[in-house]
Short mmCIF file of C-alpha atoms and ligand atoms in Angstrom, two decimals:
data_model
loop_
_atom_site.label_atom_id
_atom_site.label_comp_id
_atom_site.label_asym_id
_atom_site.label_seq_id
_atom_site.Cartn_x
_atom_site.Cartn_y
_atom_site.Cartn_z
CA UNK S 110 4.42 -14.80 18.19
CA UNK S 111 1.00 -13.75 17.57
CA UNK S 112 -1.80 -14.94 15.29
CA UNK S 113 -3.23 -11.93 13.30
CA UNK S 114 -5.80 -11.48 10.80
CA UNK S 115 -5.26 -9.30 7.55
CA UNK S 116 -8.30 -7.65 5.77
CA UNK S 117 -7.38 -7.09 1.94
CA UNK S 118 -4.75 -10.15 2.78
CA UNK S 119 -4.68 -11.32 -0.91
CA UNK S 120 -3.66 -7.35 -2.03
CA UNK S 121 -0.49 -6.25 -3.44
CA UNK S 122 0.44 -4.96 -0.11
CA UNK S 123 -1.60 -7.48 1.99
CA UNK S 124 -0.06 -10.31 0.38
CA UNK S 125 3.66 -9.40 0.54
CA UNK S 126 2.89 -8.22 4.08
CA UNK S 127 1.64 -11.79 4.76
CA UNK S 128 5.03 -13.26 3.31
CA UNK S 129 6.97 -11.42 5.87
CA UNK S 130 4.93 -12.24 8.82
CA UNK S 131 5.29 -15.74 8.27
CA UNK S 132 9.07 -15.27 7.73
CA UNK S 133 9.11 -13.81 11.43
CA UNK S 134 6.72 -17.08 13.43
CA UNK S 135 3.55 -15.23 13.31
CA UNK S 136 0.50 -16.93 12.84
CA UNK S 137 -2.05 -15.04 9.54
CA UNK S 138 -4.84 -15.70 8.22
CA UNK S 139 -5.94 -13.45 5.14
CA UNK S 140 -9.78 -12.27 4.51
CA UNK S 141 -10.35 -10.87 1.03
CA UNK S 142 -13.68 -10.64 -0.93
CA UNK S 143 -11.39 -10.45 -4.45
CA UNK S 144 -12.86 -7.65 -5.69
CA UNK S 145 -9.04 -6.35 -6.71
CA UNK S 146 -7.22 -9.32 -6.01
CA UNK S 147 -6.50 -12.59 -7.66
CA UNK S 148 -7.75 -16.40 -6.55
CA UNK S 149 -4.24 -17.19 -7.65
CA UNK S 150 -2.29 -15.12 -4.54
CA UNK S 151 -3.35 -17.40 -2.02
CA UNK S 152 -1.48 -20.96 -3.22
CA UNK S 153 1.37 -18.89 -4.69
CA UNK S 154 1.74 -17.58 -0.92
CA UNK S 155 1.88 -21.61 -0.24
CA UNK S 156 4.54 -21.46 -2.57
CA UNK S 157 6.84 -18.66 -1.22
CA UNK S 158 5.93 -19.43 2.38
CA UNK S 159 5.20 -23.50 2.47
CA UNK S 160 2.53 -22.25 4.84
CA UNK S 161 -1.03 -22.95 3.85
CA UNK S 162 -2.55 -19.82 5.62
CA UNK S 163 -6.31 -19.60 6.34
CA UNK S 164 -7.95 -17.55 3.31
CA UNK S 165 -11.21 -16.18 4.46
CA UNK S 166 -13.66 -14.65 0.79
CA UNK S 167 -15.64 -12.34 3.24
CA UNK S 168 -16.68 -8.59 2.39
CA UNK S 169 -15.35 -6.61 5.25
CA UNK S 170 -18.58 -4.98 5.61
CA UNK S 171 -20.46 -7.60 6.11
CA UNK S 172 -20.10 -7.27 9.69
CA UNK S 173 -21.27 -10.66 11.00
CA UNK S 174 -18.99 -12.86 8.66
CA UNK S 175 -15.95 -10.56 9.69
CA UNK S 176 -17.67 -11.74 13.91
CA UNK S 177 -17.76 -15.27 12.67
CA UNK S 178 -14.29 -15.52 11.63
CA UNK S 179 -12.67 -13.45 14.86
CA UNK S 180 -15.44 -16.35 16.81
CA UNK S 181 -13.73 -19.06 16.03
CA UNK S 182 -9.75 -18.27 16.59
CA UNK S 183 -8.69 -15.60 18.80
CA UNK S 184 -6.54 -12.89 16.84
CA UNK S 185 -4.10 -10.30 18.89
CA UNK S 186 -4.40 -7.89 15.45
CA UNK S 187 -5.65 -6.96 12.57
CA UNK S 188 -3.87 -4.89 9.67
CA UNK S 189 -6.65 -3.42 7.86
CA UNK S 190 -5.61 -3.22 4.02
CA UNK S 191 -8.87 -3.33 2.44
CA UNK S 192 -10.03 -0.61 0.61
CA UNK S 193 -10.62 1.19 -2.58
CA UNK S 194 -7.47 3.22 -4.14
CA UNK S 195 -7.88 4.81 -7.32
CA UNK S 196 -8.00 8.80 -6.71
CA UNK S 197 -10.21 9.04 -10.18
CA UNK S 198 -12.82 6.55 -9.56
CA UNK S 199 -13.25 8.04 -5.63
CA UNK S 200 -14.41 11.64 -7.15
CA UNK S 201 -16.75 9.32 -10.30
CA UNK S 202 -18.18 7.21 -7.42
CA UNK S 203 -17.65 8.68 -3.93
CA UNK S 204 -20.60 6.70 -2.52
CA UNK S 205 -18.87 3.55 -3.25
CA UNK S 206 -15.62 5.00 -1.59
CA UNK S 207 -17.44 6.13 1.54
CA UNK S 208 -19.29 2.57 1.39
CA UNK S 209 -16.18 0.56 1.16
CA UNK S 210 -13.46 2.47 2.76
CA UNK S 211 -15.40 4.11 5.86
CA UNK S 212 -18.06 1.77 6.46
CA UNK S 213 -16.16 -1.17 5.49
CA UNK S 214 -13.99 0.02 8.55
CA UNK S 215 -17.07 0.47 10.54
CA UNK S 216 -17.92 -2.79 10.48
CA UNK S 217 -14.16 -4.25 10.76
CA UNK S 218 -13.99 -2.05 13.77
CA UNK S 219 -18.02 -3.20 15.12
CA UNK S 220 -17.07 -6.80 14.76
CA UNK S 221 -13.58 -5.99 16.77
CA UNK S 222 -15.26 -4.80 18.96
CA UNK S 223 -17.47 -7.31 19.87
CA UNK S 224 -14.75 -10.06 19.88
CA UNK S 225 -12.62 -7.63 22.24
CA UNK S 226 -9.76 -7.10 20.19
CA UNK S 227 -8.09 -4.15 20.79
CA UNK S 228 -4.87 -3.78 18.12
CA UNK S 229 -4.87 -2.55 14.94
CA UNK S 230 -2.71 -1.65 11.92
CA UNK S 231 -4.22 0.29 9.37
CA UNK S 232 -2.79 1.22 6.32
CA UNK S 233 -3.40 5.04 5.14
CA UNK S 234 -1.30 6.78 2.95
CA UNK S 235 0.77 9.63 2.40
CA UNK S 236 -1.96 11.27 0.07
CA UNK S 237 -3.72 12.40 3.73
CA UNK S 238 -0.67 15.36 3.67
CA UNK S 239 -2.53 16.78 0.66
CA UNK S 240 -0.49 19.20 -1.50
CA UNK S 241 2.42 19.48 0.96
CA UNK S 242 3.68 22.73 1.84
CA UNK S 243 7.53 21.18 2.11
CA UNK S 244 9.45 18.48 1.79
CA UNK S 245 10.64 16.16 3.70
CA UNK S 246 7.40 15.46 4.98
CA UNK S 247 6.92 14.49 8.62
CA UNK S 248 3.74 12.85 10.29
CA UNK S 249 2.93 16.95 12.15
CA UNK S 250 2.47 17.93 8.88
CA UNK S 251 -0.96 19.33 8.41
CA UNK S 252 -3.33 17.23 6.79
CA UNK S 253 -5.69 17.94 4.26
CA UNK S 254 -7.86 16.00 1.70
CA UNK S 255 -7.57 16.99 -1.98
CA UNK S 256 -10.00 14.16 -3.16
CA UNK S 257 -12.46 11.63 -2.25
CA UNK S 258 -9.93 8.54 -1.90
CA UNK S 259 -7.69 10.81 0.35
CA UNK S 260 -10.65 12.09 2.28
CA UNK S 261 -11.97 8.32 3.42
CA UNK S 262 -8.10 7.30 4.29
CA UNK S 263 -8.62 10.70 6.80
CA UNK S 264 -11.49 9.27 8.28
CA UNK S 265 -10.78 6.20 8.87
CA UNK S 266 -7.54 7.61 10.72
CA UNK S 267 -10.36 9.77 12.70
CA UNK S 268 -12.62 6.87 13.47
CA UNK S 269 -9.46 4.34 14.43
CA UNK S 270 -8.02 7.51 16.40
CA UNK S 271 -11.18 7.83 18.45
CA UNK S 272 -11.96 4.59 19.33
CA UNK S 273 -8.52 4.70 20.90
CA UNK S 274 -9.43 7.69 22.36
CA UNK S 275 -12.43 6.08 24.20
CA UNK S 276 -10.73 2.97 25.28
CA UNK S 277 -12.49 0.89 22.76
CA UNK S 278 -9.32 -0.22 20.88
CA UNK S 279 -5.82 0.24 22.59
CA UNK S 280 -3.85 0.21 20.06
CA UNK S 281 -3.08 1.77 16.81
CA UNK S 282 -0.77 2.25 14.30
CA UNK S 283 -1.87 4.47 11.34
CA UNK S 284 0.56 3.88 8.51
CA UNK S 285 1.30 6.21 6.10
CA UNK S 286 2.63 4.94 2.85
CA UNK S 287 4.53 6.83 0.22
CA UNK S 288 4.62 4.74 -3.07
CA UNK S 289 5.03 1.23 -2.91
CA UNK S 290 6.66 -0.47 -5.76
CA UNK S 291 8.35 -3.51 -6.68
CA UNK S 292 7.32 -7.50 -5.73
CA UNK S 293 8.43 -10.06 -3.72
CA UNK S 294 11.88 -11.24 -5.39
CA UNK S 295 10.34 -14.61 -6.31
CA UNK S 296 8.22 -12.99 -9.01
CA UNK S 297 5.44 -15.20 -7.87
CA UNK S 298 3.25 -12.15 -6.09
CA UNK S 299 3.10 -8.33 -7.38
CA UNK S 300 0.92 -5.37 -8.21
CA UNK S 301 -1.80 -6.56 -10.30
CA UNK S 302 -3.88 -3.38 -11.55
CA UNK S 303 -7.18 -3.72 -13.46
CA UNK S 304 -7.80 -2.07 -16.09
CA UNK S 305 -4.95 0.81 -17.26
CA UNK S 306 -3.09 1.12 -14.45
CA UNK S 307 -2.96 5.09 -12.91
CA UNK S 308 0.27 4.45 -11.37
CA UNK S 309 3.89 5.18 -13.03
CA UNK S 310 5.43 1.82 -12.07
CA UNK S 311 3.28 -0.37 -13.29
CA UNK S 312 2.46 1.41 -16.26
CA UNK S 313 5.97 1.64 -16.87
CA UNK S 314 6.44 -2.21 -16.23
CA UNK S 315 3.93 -2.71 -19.26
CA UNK S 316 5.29 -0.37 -21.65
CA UNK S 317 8.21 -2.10 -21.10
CA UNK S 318 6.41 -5.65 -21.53
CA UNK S 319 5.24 -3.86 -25.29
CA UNK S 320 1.30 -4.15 -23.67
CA UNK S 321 1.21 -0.14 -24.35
CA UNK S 322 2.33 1.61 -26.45
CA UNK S 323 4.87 4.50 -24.43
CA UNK S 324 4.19 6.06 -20.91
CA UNK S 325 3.30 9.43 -20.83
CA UNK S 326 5.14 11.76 -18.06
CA UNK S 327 2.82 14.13 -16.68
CA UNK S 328 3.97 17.44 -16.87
CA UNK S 329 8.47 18.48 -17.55
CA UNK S 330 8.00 21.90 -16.07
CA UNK S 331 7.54 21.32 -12.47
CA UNK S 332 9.61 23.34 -9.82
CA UNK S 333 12.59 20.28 -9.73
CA UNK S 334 15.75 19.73 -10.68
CA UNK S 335 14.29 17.87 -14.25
CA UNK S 336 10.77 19.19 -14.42
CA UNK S 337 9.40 16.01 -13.73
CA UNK S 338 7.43 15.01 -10.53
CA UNK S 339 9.32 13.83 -7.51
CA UNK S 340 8.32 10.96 -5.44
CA UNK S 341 9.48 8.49 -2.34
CA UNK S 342 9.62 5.10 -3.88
CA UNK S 343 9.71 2.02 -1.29
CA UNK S 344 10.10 -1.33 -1.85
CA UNK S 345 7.06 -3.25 -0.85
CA UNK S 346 9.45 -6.08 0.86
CA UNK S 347 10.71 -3.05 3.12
CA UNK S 348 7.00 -1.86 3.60
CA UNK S 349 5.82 -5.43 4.56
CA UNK S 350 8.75 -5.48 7.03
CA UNK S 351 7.41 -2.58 8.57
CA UNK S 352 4.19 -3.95 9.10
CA UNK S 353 5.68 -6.99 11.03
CA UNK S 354 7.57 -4.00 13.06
CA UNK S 355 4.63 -2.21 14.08
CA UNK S 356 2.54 -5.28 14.82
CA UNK S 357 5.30 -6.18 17.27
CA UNK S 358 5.74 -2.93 18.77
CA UNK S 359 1.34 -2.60 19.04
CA UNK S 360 1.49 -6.20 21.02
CA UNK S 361 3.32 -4.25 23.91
CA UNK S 362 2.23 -0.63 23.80
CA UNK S 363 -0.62 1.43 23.92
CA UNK S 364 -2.23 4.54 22.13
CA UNK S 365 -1.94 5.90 18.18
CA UNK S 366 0.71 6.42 16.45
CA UNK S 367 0.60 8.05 12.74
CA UNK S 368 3.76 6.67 11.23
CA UNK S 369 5.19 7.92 7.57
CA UNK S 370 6.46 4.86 5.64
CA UNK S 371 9.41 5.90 2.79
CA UNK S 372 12.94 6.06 2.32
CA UNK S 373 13.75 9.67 3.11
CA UNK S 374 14.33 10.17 -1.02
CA UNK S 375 12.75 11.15 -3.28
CA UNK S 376 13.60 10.36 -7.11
CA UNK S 377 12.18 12.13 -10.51
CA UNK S 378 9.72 10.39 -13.02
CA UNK S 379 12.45 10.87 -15.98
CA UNK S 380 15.40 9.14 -13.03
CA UNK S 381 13.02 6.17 -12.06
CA UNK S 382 13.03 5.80 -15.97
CA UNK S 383 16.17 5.67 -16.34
CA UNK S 384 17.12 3.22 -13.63
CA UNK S 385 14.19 0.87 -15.01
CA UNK S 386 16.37 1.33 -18.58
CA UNK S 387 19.37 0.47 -16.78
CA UNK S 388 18.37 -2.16 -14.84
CA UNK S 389 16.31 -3.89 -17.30
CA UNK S 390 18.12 -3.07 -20.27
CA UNK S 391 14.63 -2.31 -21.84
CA UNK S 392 14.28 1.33 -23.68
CA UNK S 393 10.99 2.95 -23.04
CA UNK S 394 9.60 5.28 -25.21
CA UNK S 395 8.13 8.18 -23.76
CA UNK S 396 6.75 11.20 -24.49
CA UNK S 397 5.71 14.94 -22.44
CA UNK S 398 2.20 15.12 -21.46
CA UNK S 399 -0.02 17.53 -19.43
CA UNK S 400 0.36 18.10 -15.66
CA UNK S 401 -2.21 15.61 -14.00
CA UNK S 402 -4.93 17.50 -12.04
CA UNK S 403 -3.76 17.06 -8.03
CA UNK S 404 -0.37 16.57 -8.77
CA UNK S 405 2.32 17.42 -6.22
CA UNK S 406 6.08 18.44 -7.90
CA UNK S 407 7.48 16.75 -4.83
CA UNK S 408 6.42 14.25 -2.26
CA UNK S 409 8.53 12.67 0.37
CA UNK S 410 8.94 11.38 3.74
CA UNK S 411 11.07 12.26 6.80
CA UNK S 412 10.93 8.78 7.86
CA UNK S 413 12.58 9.65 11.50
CA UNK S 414 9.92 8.34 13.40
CA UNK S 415 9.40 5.11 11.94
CA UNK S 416 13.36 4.44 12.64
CA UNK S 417 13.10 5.49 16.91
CA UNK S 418 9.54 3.95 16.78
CA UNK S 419 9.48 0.75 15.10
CA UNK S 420 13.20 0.31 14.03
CA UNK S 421 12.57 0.34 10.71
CA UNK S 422 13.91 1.49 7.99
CA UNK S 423 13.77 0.99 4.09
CA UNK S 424 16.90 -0.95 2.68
CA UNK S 425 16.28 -1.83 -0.63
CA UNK S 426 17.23 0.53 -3.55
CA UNK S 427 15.91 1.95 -6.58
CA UNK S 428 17.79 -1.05 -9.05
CA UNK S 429 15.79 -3.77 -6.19
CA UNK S 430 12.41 -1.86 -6.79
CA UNK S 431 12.88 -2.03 -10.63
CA UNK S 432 14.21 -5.44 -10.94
CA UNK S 433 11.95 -6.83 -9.03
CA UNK S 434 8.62 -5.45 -10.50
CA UNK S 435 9.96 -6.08 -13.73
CA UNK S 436 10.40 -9.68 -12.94
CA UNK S 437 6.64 -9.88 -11.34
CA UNK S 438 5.56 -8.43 -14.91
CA UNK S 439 7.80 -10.50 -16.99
CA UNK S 440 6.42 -13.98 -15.33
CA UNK S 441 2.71 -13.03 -14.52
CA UNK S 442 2.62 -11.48 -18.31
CA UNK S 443 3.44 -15.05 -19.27
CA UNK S 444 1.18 -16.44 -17.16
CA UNK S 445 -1.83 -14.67 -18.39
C1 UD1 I 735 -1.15 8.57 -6.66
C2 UD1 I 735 -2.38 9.26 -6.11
C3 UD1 I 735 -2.37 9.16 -4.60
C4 UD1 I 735 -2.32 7.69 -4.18
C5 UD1 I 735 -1.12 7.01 -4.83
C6 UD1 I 735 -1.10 5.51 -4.56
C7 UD1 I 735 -3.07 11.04 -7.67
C8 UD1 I 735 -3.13 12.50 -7.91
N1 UD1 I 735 -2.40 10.65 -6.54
O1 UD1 I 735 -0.01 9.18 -6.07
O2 UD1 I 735 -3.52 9.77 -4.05
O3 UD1 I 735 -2.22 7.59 -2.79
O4 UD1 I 735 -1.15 7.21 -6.25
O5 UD1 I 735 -2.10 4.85 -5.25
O6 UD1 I 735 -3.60 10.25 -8.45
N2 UD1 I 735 3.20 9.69 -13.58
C9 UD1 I 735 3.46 9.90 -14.91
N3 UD1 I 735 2.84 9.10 -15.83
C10 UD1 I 735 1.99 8.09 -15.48
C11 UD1 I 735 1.73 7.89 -14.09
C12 UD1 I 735 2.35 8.71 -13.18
O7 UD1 I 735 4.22 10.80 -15.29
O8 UD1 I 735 1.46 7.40 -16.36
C13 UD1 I 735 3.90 10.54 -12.58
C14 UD1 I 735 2.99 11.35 -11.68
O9 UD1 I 735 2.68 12.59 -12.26
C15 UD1 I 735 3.85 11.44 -10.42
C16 UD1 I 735 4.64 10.14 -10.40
O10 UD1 I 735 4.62 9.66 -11.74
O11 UD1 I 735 4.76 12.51 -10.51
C17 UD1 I 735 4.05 9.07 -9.50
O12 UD1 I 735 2.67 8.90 -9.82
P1 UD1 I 735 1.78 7.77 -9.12
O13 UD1 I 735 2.46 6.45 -9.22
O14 UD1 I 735 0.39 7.89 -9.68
O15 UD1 I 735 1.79 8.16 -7.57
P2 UD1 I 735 1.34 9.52 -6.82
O16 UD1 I 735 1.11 10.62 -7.77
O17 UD1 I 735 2.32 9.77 -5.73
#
C-alpha cells in the first residue's frame, strides 16, 4: 500500500479518484487551492470513505508550500489533477493557462524533485490527439494542439516525459482521458461546473433539473450515423479505478507510458439523450444549433493498451453514467 498525494484532490476527478484509492488500502492526502472545487468535497469524502484524509489548501505553484507538505510525510506518488479545463477561457486568457497548467507543473515537479520522489500520474486528456484523422484512436496517434487548453496538457506531457528522460523522475504515467461523466453512486460527490457549464452532460443534467431552459446540440449534419457528434463516454468510478491501476503498476516499473482512458465506444449527442430520457424518465427539450468551432464528428479510444498495461478496463454503461450524474444533480441541486 502506498501513501500518495493528489494535486486538484478535491476535483471532480481528484475526488472520486481519492474514493477509490482508499477503497484499495492506500494511504491520500488531497492538496487543492479551491479555485474550482468545493470546501464541501472534503467531509463528504469522510462520508463515503469514513477516512478523514489530510486536505492540504495550497496553490500548486507555490512551490515551497507544495516542499513543505512532501517534508513532512514521505509520498511514493503524486497524481497531478490540477489544472485549468475550459477550451474557451484557455484562448480568452492563455497567460493564465500557461501560468497554471505549465508552471503550476513546474513547480509540482521542482518541489518533487527536491523531496526525491520519482512517480507520477498525470492526468492529460484525449483533446492532445487534436482533430483525429480516425477513429478508434490509439495513444501513436499523432498529436496536435488545436487550442490553448490542449496545447498546455501537451506540454506538460513534454516536460513530465523529459524529466523521465533525464532520470529525474522514474516514473510516469500520462493519462489520457476521453469524457468523464457520471458521480460516485452515493450522490454525495460529482461534477460541479461554475458558471454555464461547456460540457453536454452536465448541461444536460440541468436542463433536466429545469435550471435551463433546453440544451442546444451543436451541429445534426456531421459525417455520423445521426448527424450529431460522437464521443467516448466513461464513467468517472471506472476512470478513478484506473488511476489506482496505474499507481500500482508505476510503484514497480519504470519509464512513460501515454495511456488512452475510454470504453472503446463511442455514442451520439441525440443517443446519450435518449438514454438520459430513458433512464431518468425526464424529457429534455432540445433544439439544432450551430457546429461548435473545434469540434470533432467523432472521438474515441482504442483502449487496448490500458487493458495489457494496467488491466483495466471500463465496466460501467451508458444507463450507470446517466443515473448516476443525474442523482449527483438531483441531491446537490437540493443542497444549494
Ligand atoms: C470538450 C473540449 C475538450 C476537453 C473536453 C473535456 C471543445 C472543443 N473540446 O470536449 O478540449 O478536453 O471537453 O473538458 O470544447 N455538445 C452539445 N451541446 C452542448 C455541449 C456539448 O451538442 O451544450 C456536444 C459537442 O458538440 C460534442 C459532445 O456534445 O459533440 C460532447 O461535448 P463536450 O462534453 O464539450 O466534450 P468534447 O467536445 O469531447
Amino acid at each position: 500500500m502506498a501513501r500518495i498525494l493528489l494535486t486538484g484532490g478535491a476535483g471532480f476527478i481528484g475526488s472520486h479518484t481519492a474514493v477509490a484509492l482508499l477503497a484499495r488500502g492506500h494511504e491520500v492526502a488531497l492538496l487543492d487551492n479551491f479555485s474550482n472545487a468545493s470546501r464541501s468535497v472534503p467531509p463528504r469524502l469522510k462520508e463515503i470513505t469514513r477516512v478523514d484524509c489530510p486536505v492540504h489548501e495550497v496553490d500548486i505553484r507555490d512551490t515551497e508550500a507544495v516542499r513543505q507538505i512532501f517534508a513532512a510525510a514521505a509520498f511514493e506518488a503524486v497524481i497531478h489533477f490540477a489544472a485549468l479545463k475550459a477550451v474557451g477561457e484557455s484562448e480568452a486568457n492563455p497567460l493564465l493557462y500557461f501560468d497554471v497548467n505549465v508552471a503550476g507543473t513546474l513547480s509540482l515537479l521542482t518541489a518533487m524533485r527536491h523531496a526525491g520522489i520519482g512517480r507520477i500520474v498525470f492526468s492529460s486528456s484525449a483533446t492532445v490527439y487534436g482533430a483525429p484523422e480516425h477513429c478508434p484512436i490509439a495513444e501513436i496517434a499523432p498529436l496536435h494542439a488545436t487550442n490553448i487548453y490542449g496545447r498546455t496538457k501537451l506540454i506538460m506531457e513534454d516536460m513530465i516525459g523529459d524529466l523521465v528522460r533525464t532520470g529525474i523522475l522514474s516514473t510516469a504515467f500520462l493519462l489520457r482521458y476521453f469524457n468523464p461523466v457520471g458521480a460516485h453512486p452515493s450522490g454525495l460527490i460529482g461534477e460541479a461546473p461554475c458558471g454555464v457549464p461547456t460540457n453536454l452532460m452536465p448541461y444536460l443534467c440541468q436542463v433536466a433539473a429545469r435550471q435551463r431552459d433546453c440544451l442546444t446540440i451543436f451541429g445534426n449534419d456531421y459525417p455520423t450515423p445521426d448527424g450529431t457528434g460522437i464521443r467516448d463516454y466513461l464513467h468517472v468510478m471506472d476512470l478513478a479505478e484506473a488511476h489506482c491501476a496505474a499507481v500500482e503498476v508505476a510503484l514497480g516499473t519504470h519509464g512513460t507510458h501515454a495511456v488512452n482512458l475510454g470504453t472503446g465506444t463511442g455514442h451520439s449527442v441525440m443517443e446519450l439523450l435518449h438514454a438520459f430520457e430513458n433512464t431518468t424518465g425526464i424529457e429534455i427539450p432540445y433544439k439544432i444549433g450551430a457546429r461548435r468551432p473545434g469540434d470533432a464528428p467523432s472521438c474515441y479510444a482504442d483502449p487496448a493498451l490500458a487493458k495489457t498495461m494496467l488491466g483495466w478496463t471500463a465496466k460501467r454503461t451508458l444507463v450507470d453514467m446517466c443515473r448516476d450524474s443525474w442523482r449527483w444533480q438531483f441531491l446537490s441541486a437540493k443542497v444549494k
